Short mmCIF file of C-alpha atoms in Angstrom, two decimals:
data_model
loop_
_atom_site.label_atom_id
_atom_site.label_comp_id
_atom_site.label_asym_id
_atom_site.label_seq_id
_atom_site.Cartn_x
_atom_site.Cartn_y
_atom_site.Cartn_z
CA MET A 1 -19.84 -4.32 -11.70
CA ASP A 2 -19.18 -0.63 -12.28
CA PHE A 3 -15.82 0.95 -11.39
CA THR A 4 -16.82 4.44 -12.51
CA PRO A 5 -15.78 6.82 -9.70
CA THR A 6 -18.52 8.75 -7.94
CA GLU A 7 -18.33 12.54 -7.90
CA GLU A 8 -16.84 12.41 -4.41
CA GLN A 9 -14.23 9.82 -5.43
CA ALA A 10 -13.30 11.75 -8.58
CA ALA A 11 -12.94 15.00 -6.64
CA ALA A 12 -10.78 13.34 -3.99
CA ARG A 13 -8.58 11.78 -6.66
CA GLU A 14 -8.14 15.14 -8.40
CA LEU A 15 -7.15 16.78 -5.13
CA ALA A 16 -4.73 13.95 -4.30
CA ALA A 17 -3.10 14.26 -7.74
CA GLN A 18 -2.63 17.97 -7.16
CA ILE A 19 -1.13 17.60 -3.67
CA PHE A 20 1.18 14.74 -4.59
CA GLY A 21 2.21 16.44 -7.83
CA ASP A 22 3.02 19.72 -6.11
CA LEU A 23 4.79 18.39 -3.02
CA SER A 24 6.28 15.04 -4.05
CA THR A 25 8.81 16.19 -6.63
CA PRO A 26 12.01 14.24 -7.39
CA GLU A 27 14.06 17.05 -5.86
CA ARG A 28 12.15 16.96 -2.56
CA LEU A 29 12.24 13.17 -2.44
CA ALA A 30 15.98 13.08 -3.07
CA ALA A 31 16.62 15.55 -0.27
CA HIS A 32 14.25 14.06 2.27
CA GLY A 33 15.96 10.85 3.38
CA GLN A 34 14.22 7.79 4.80
CA GLY A 35 11.36 9.18 6.87
CA THR A 36 7.93 10.65 6.25
CA ASP A 37 7.64 13.94 4.39
CA ALA A 38 6.09 15.89 7.27
CA GLU A 39 4.91 18.79 5.10
CA LEU A 40 3.18 16.48 2.65
CA TRP A 41 1.58 14.44 5.45
CA LYS A 42 0.30 17.63 7.07
CA ALA A 43 -1.17 18.76 3.75
CA LEU A 44 -3.01 15.46 3.32
CA GLY A 45 -4.48 15.72 6.82
CA SER A 46 -5.50 19.37 6.59
CA SER A 47 -7.07 18.84 3.16
CA GLY A 48 -9.41 16.21 4.63
CA LEU A 49 -8.23 13.48 2.24
CA ILE A 50 -7.36 10.99 4.99
CA GLY A 51 -10.70 11.40 6.73
CA ALA A 52 -12.54 11.28 3.39
CA VAL A 53 -11.63 7.60 3.04
CA ARG A 54 -14.44 6.73 5.47
CA ASP A 55 -16.91 8.17 2.94
CA ILE A 56 -15.38 7.20 -0.42
CA GLY A 57 -14.70 3.59 0.57
CA LEU A 58 -11.89 1.23 -0.35
CA LEU A 59 -12.32 1.90 -4.08
CA GLY A 60 -11.86 5.60 -3.40
CA LEU A 61 -8.76 4.83 -1.34
CA VAL A 62 -7.31 2.73 -4.16
CA LEU A 63 -7.76 5.69 -6.52
CA LEU A 64 -5.93 7.98 -4.08
CA LEU A 65 -3.13 5.47 -3.57
CA GLU A 66 -2.62 5.27 -7.33
CA GLU A 67 -1.79 8.96 -7.26
CA GLN A 68 0.64 8.41 -4.40
CA GLY A 69 2.32 5.57 -6.27
CA ARG A 70 2.79 7.67 -9.42
CA THR A 71 5.06 10.02 -7.50
CA THR A 72 6.32 7.53 -4.86
CA ALA A 73 5.22 10.10 -2.28
CA GLN A 74 6.96 9.35 1.00
CA VAL A 75 4.03 9.19 3.44
CA PRO A 76 2.36 6.27 5.29
CA PHE A 77 -0.97 6.90 3.57
CA ALA A 78 -1.95 3.30 2.80
CA ALA A 79 -0.80 2.00 6.19
CA THR A 80 -2.65 4.64 8.23
CA CYS A 81 -5.86 4.29 6.22
CA VAL A 82 -5.95 0.48 6.24
CA TYR A 83 -4.51 -0.43 9.65
CA GLY A 84 -5.83 2.64 11.45
CA LEU A 85 -8.79 4.40 9.90
CA LEU A 86 -10.64 1.55 8.16
CA ALA A 87 -9.75 -1.11 10.74
CA VAL A 88 -11.09 0.94 13.65
CA ASP A 89 -14.05 2.31 11.71
CA THR A 90 -15.14 -1.16 10.58
CA HIS A 91 -14.21 -3.33 13.55
CA GLY A 92 -13.79 -0.99 16.53
CA THR A 93 -16.29 -0.27 19.26
CA ASP A 94 -18.10 3.06 19.49
CA GLU A 95 -15.68 4.12 22.23
CA GLN A 96 -12.64 3.14 20.14
CA ARG A 97 -13.96 4.99 17.09
CA GLY A 98 -14.61 8.14 19.11
CA ARG A 99 -11.14 8.04 20.69
CA LEU A 100 -8.91 6.84 17.84
CA LEU A 101 -10.46 8.02 14.60
CA PRO A 102 -10.02 11.81 15.00
CA GLY A 103 -6.23 11.43 15.23
CA PHE A 104 -6.08 9.17 12.18
CA GLU A 105 -8.34 11.47 10.19
CA ASP A 106 -6.32 14.64 10.71
CA GLY A 107 -2.93 12.93 10.47
CA SER A 108 -1.84 13.65 14.04
CA ALA A 109 -1.78 9.87 14.61
CA VAL A 110 -0.01 7.48 12.22
CA ALA A 111 -0.85 3.78 12.04
CA THR A 112 0.91 0.82 10.54
CA GLY A 113 0.36 -2.93 10.68
CA ALA A 114 2.37 -5.94 11.81
CA PHE A 115 0.90 -8.15 9.08
CA PRO A 116 0.37 -10.90 8.16
CA ALA A 117 -0.12 -12.76 11.43
CA ALA A 118 3.23 -13.38 13.09
CA SER A 119 3.62 -16.85 14.55
CA GLY A 120 5.91 -15.45 17.22
CA VAL A 121 3.42 -12.95 18.70
CA ARG A 122 1.28 -14.24 21.56
CA ALA A 123 -1.57 -12.45 23.31
CA GLU A 124 -2.47 -13.15 26.92
CA ALA A 125 -4.83 -11.00 28.99
CA SER A 126 -4.37 -7.94 26.71
CA ARG A 127 -0.58 -8.27 26.92
CA LEU A 128 1.48 -9.11 23.85
CA SER A 129 4.86 -10.78 23.67
CA GLY A 130 7.01 -11.65 20.68
CA GLU A 131 8.85 -10.13 17.75
CA VAL A 132 7.93 -8.97 14.25
CA VAL A 133 11.05 -8.85 12.11
CA TRP A 134 10.07 -5.83 10.05
CA VAL A 135 7.13 -3.47 9.89
CA PRO A 136 6.92 -0.68 7.28
CA TRP A 137 6.63 2.91 8.57
CA LEU A 138 7.04 1.70 12.15
CA ARG A 139 9.58 4.39 13.06
CA ASP A 140 7.11 7.12 12.10
CA ALA A 141 4.00 5.47 13.56
CA THR A 142 2.16 6.24 16.78
CA HIS A 143 0.07 3.05 16.64
CA VAL A 144 0.64 -0.42 15.21
CA LEU A 145 -2.12 -2.94 14.54
CA VAL A 146 -0.62 -6.28 15.55
CA ALA A 147 -1.96 -9.55 14.19
CA ALA A 148 -1.20 -12.23 16.78
CA ALA A 149 -0.60 -15.89 15.99
CA ASP A 150 -4.24 -16.75 16.77
CA HIS A 151 -5.41 -14.12 14.22
CA THR A 152 -6.66 -11.70 16.86
CA LEU A 153 -6.03 -7.99 16.27
CA TRP A 154 -4.51 -5.68 18.84
CA MET A 155 -3.88 -1.94 18.63
CA VAL A 156 -0.59 -1.13 20.34
CA ARG A 157 0.88 2.27 21.06
CA VAL A 158 4.37 2.32 19.57
CA ALA A 159 5.58 4.25 22.62
CA ASP A 160 4.77 1.18 24.75
CA ALA A 161 6.86 -1.19 22.60
CA ARG A 162 10.52 -1.37 21.63
CA VAL A 163 11.49 -0.51 18.06
CA GLU A 164 14.79 -1.18 16.29
CA ASP A 165 15.62 0.43 12.96
CA VAL A 166 15.42 -1.75 9.85
CA GLU A 167 16.57 -0.44 6.48
CA LEU A 168 14.36 -1.46 3.55
CA THR A 169 15.02 -1.06 -0.16
CA ALA A 170 12.25 1.55 -0.29
CA PRO A 171 12.39 4.45 2.21
CA TRP A 172 9.45 3.33 4.37
CA SER A 173 10.99 3.98 7.84
CA GLY A 174 10.90 0.28 8.63
CA GLY A 175 11.47 -1.13 12.10
CA ARG A 176 11.65 -4.34 14.10
CA LEU A 177 8.82 -4.59 16.64
CA LEU A 178 9.73 -6.11 20.00
CA LEU A 179 6.93 -6.87 22.44
CA ASP A 180 7.41 -7.94 26.06
CA ARG A 181 4.04 -8.10 27.80
CA THR A 182 3.21 -4.90 25.96
CA PRO A 183 -0.35 -3.63 26.55
CA GLY A 184 -2.74 -3.70 23.60
CA GLU A 185 -6.45 -3.25 23.01
CA ARG A 186 -8.47 -5.78 21.04
CA ILE A 187 -9.88 -4.61 17.73
CA GLY A 188 -12.80 -6.58 16.29
CA GLY A 189 -13.73 -10.20 16.71
CA GLU A 190 -13.84 -13.31 14.57
CA GLY A 191 -13.11 -12.62 10.90
CA ALA A 192 -11.65 -9.14 11.50
CA TYR A 193 -8.11 -10.28 10.71
CA GLU A 194 -9.10 -11.76 7.35
CA ARG A 195 -10.98 -8.60 6.36
CA VAL A 196 -8.18 -6.22 7.34
CA LEU A 197 -5.65 -8.40 5.51
CA ALA A 198 -7.84 -8.33 2.38
CA ASP A 199 -8.16 -4.54 2.71
CA ALA A 200 -4.38 -4.20 2.98
CA ARG A 201 -3.73 -6.40 -0.04
CA THR A 202 -6.18 -4.40 -2.11
CA ALA A 203 -4.82 -1.05 -0.96
CA PHE A 204 -1.18 -1.91 -1.61
CA ALA A 205 -2.16 -3.29 -5.02
CA GLY A 206 -3.51 0.21 -5.66
CA VAL A 207 -0.15 1.66 -4.63
CA GLN A 208 1.58 -0.75 -7.00
CA ALA A 209 -0.70 0.25 -9.87
CA GLY A 210 0.39 3.86 -9.41
CA VAL A 211 4.06 2.94 -9.06
CA CYS A 212 3.89 1.00 -12.33
CA ALA A 213 2.00 3.78 -14.12
CA GLY A 214 4.61 6.30 -12.99
CA SER A 215 7.50 4.06 -14.04
CA LEU A 216 5.95 3.47 -17.46
CA ALA A 217 5.21 7.17 -17.97
CA ARG A 218 8.86 8.00 -17.30
CA ALA A 219 9.99 5.28 -19.71
CA VAL A 220 7.66 6.54 -22.45
CA GLU A 221 8.92 10.11 -21.99
CA TYR A 222 12.55 9.04 -22.01
CA THR A 223 12.37 6.77 -25.06
CA SER A 224 10.45 9.43 -26.98
CA VAL A 225 13.27 11.97 -26.71
CA ARG A 226 16.38 9.76 -26.44
CA GLU A 227 17.73 9.14 -29.93
CA GLN A 228 19.91 6.37 -31.29
CA PHE A 229 21.23 6.43 -34.84
CA GLY A 230 19.12 9.51 -35.54
CA LYS A 231 15.79 8.03 -34.39
CA PRO A 232 13.96 8.03 -31.05
CA LEU A 233 14.26 4.80 -29.10
CA ALA A 234 10.45 4.66 -29.09
CA ALA A 235 10.54 4.02 -32.85
CA LYS A 236 12.16 0.62 -32.31
CA GLN A 237 9.78 -2.33 -32.35
CA ALA A 238 11.43 -4.04 -29.37
CA VAL A 239 10.97 -0.92 -27.26
CA LEU A 240 7.33 -0.59 -28.32
CA LEU A 241 6.59 -4.22 -27.48
CA ARG A 242 8.28 -3.98 -24.08
CA ALA A 243 6.30 -0.85 -23.24
CA ALA A 244 3.07 -2.41 -24.50
CA ASP A 245 3.55 -5.45 -22.28
CA ALA A 246 4.21 -3.16 -19.31
CA TYR A 247 1.05 -1.20 -20.07
CA MET A 248 -1.09 -4.35 -20.19
CA ASP A 249 0.41 -5.56 -16.90
CA THR A 250 -0.31 -2.18 -15.28
CA GLU A 251 -3.93 -2.26 -16.46
CA ALA A 252 -4.32 -5.78 -15.08
CA ILE A 253 -3.10 -4.63 -11.66
CA LYS A 254 -5.54 -1.71 -11.74
CA VAL A 255 -8.62 -3.66 -12.77
CA THR A 256 -8.07 -6.46 -10.25
CA ALA A 257 -7.51 -3.91 -7.45
CA TYR A 258 -10.66 -2.04 -8.54
CA GLU A 259 -12.71 -5.24 -8.50
CA ALA A 260 -11.56 -6.24 -5.03
CA ALA A 261 -12.25 -2.75 -3.65
CA TRP A 262 -15.64 -2.52 -5.38
CA ARG A 263 -16.70 -5.88 -3.98
CA ARG A 264 -15.70 -4.79 -0.50
CA ASP A 265 -17.67 -1.56 -0.77
CA GLU A 266 -20.68 -3.49 -2.07
CA LEU A 267 -20.52 -5.83 0.96
CA LEU A 268 -19.70 -8.83 -1.21
CA GLY A 269 -17.16 -11.55 -0.51
CA TYR A 270 -13.81 -10.25 -1.74
CA ARG A 271 -10.99 -12.28 -0.21
CA GLU A 272 -10.45 -14.16 -3.48
CA ALA A 273 -10.49 -10.89 -5.41
CA ALA A 274 -8.00 -9.35 -2.95
CA LEU A 275 -5.63 -12.29 -3.39
CA THR A 276 -5.97 -12.02 -7.16
CA ALA A 277 -5.09 -8.31 -6.98
CA ALA A 278 -2.12 -9.09 -4.73
CA TRP A 279 -0.84 -11.73 -7.14
CA TRP A 280 -1.02 -9.39 -10.11
CA ALA A 281 0.57 -6.57 -8.13
CA ALA A 282 3.47 -8.79 -7.02
CA GLU A 283 4.12 -10.67 -10.26
CA ALA A 284 3.18 -8.12 -12.93
CA GLY A 285 4.38 -5.20 -10.82
CA THR A 286 7.88 -6.65 -10.69
CA ARG A 287 7.88 -7.06 -14.47
CA VAL A 288 6.75 -3.48 -15.04
CA VAL A 289 9.33 -1.76 -12.84
CA HIS A 290 12.07 -3.91 -14.35
CA ALA A 291 10.87 -2.88 -17.81
CA GLY A 292 10.81 0.78 -16.79
CA GLN A 293 14.39 0.61 -15.60
CA HIS A 294 15.50 -1.42 -18.62
CA LEU A 295 13.95 1.03 -21.10
CA HIS A 296 16.03 3.81 -19.58
CA GLY A 297 19.18 1.99 -20.65
CA GLY A 298 22.26 3.12 -18.76
CA MET A 299 20.27 5.87 -17.05
CA GLY A 300 18.18 3.19 -15.37
CA ALA A 301 21.25 2.07 -13.44
CA ASP A 302 21.71 5.55 -11.94
CA LEU A 303 20.65 5.35 -8.29
CA ASP A 304 19.79 9.06 -8.34
CA HIS A 305 17.46 8.86 -11.34
CA PRO A 306 13.73 9.18 -10.43
CA VAL A 307 12.88 5.91 -12.18
CA HIS A 308 15.05 4.06 -9.67
CA ARG A 309 12.62 5.04 -6.89
CA HIS A 310 9.80 3.39 -8.84
CA PHE A 311 11.97 0.28 -9.17
CA LEU A 312 12.63 0.16 -5.41
CA TRP A 313 9.00 0.85 -4.49
CA GLY A 314 7.79 -1.79 -6.95
CA ARG A 315 10.10 -4.44 -5.58
CA GLN A 316 9.36 -3.52 -1.95
CA THR A 317 5.59 -3.52 -2.53
CA ALA A 318 5.81 -6.91 -4.23
CA ALA A 319 7.80 -8.27 -1.28
CA TYR A 320 5.28 -6.86 1.19
CA LEU A 321 2.36 -8.45 -0.65
CA GLY A 322 4.16 -11.80 -0.68
CA CYS A 323 5.82 -13.69 -3.49
CA GLY A 324 3.53 -14.78 -6.30
CA ALA A 325 3.80 -18.50 -5.53
CA GLU A 326 2.74 -18.02 -1.90
CA VAL A 327 -0.19 -15.79 -2.83
CA LEU A 328 -1.28 -18.20 -5.54
CA ALA A 329 -1.12 -21.14 -3.14
CA GLU A 330 -3.28 -19.27 -0.60
CA LEU A 331 -5.75 -18.38 -3.34
CA GLY A 332 -5.99 -22.02 -4.39
CA GLU A 333 -6.62 -23.15 -0.82
CA LEU A 334 -9.32 -20.51 -0.40
CA ILE A 335 -11.08 -21.54 -3.61
CA ALA A 336 -10.91 -25.22 -2.71
CA GLY A 337 -12.03 -24.82 0.91
CA PRO A 338 -15.25 -23.59 2.53
CA ALA A 339 -15.76 -19.85 2.96
CA PRO A 340 -15.43 -18.54 6.52
CA ALA A 341 -18.64 -17.72 8.37
CA GLY A 342 -19.75 -14.14 7.90
CA GLU A 343 -17.89 -13.64 4.59
CA GLY A 344 -19.22 -10.53 2.91
CA ALA A 345 -20.84 -9.15 6.06
CA ARG A 346 -19.80 -5.71 7.19
#
């Protein structure tokens, strides 16, 4: 396997780093509140980065999401690309692609996902009923991809449903989705749910890799200049070892996310790889953001310090991916059981 970015992927990553670095500053984030940064979202759409995901694949998207995670940029980039752009492009009909994709590509439409499958959501004759307790970015979304209890996928216009505000630890404009015979359109057939779920796990692992890299970079900078007894904190062996462990955990998240994305782009079976990436992102990601906050000492307890955003994003991403024990149990069942029909097919 070769994770070396193509020219197109490298160029997209460079552009993403520039846009996120310029527009997602700590000052802007602190002043923005809970919702999407509209100016940043518009810049991503007009630059063509959202639409480029169709060409650079899931590995390219993971590289872009790393750059978002480094700055904890407040936009529904991962959600729109996974639950909107890639889901419709891969599993939608020609008519659905022609109608839905242009809005997702230019950012005028925002997608999110009610995932994993909610046992309380039922689909009957293209009408959905039930409740999803919380959905990230729902308050800013125009469309939500709902996974029903029978693992069918339905694209629902948020305007047709009822949404109640839900406050999350990270500012992801979360909401409670209430469906009462709400109209939806079927996306994909058998196996579509499993593929979209694997895509989402891989993509959010990419976000977590960036969050951890950003947290660690802040900790390295802080401990290099903060002195104690006349020496930088970074000169202490305990600090060095804690940072080294965090670096190794961050690299493990990256490489497992890269492998899952690469396998998907190469049309290979990747559900096991996606679960592996999710496990590392949840377990190791939590360790890294705790280390980043701890290495800041008393400053790490300041709710207004930029490293605290990395802590909140890391914990929220880990919660969204599922606790490590649950992910590990699902991975074990998948390894022990037969592979679903069509695994690896596009």
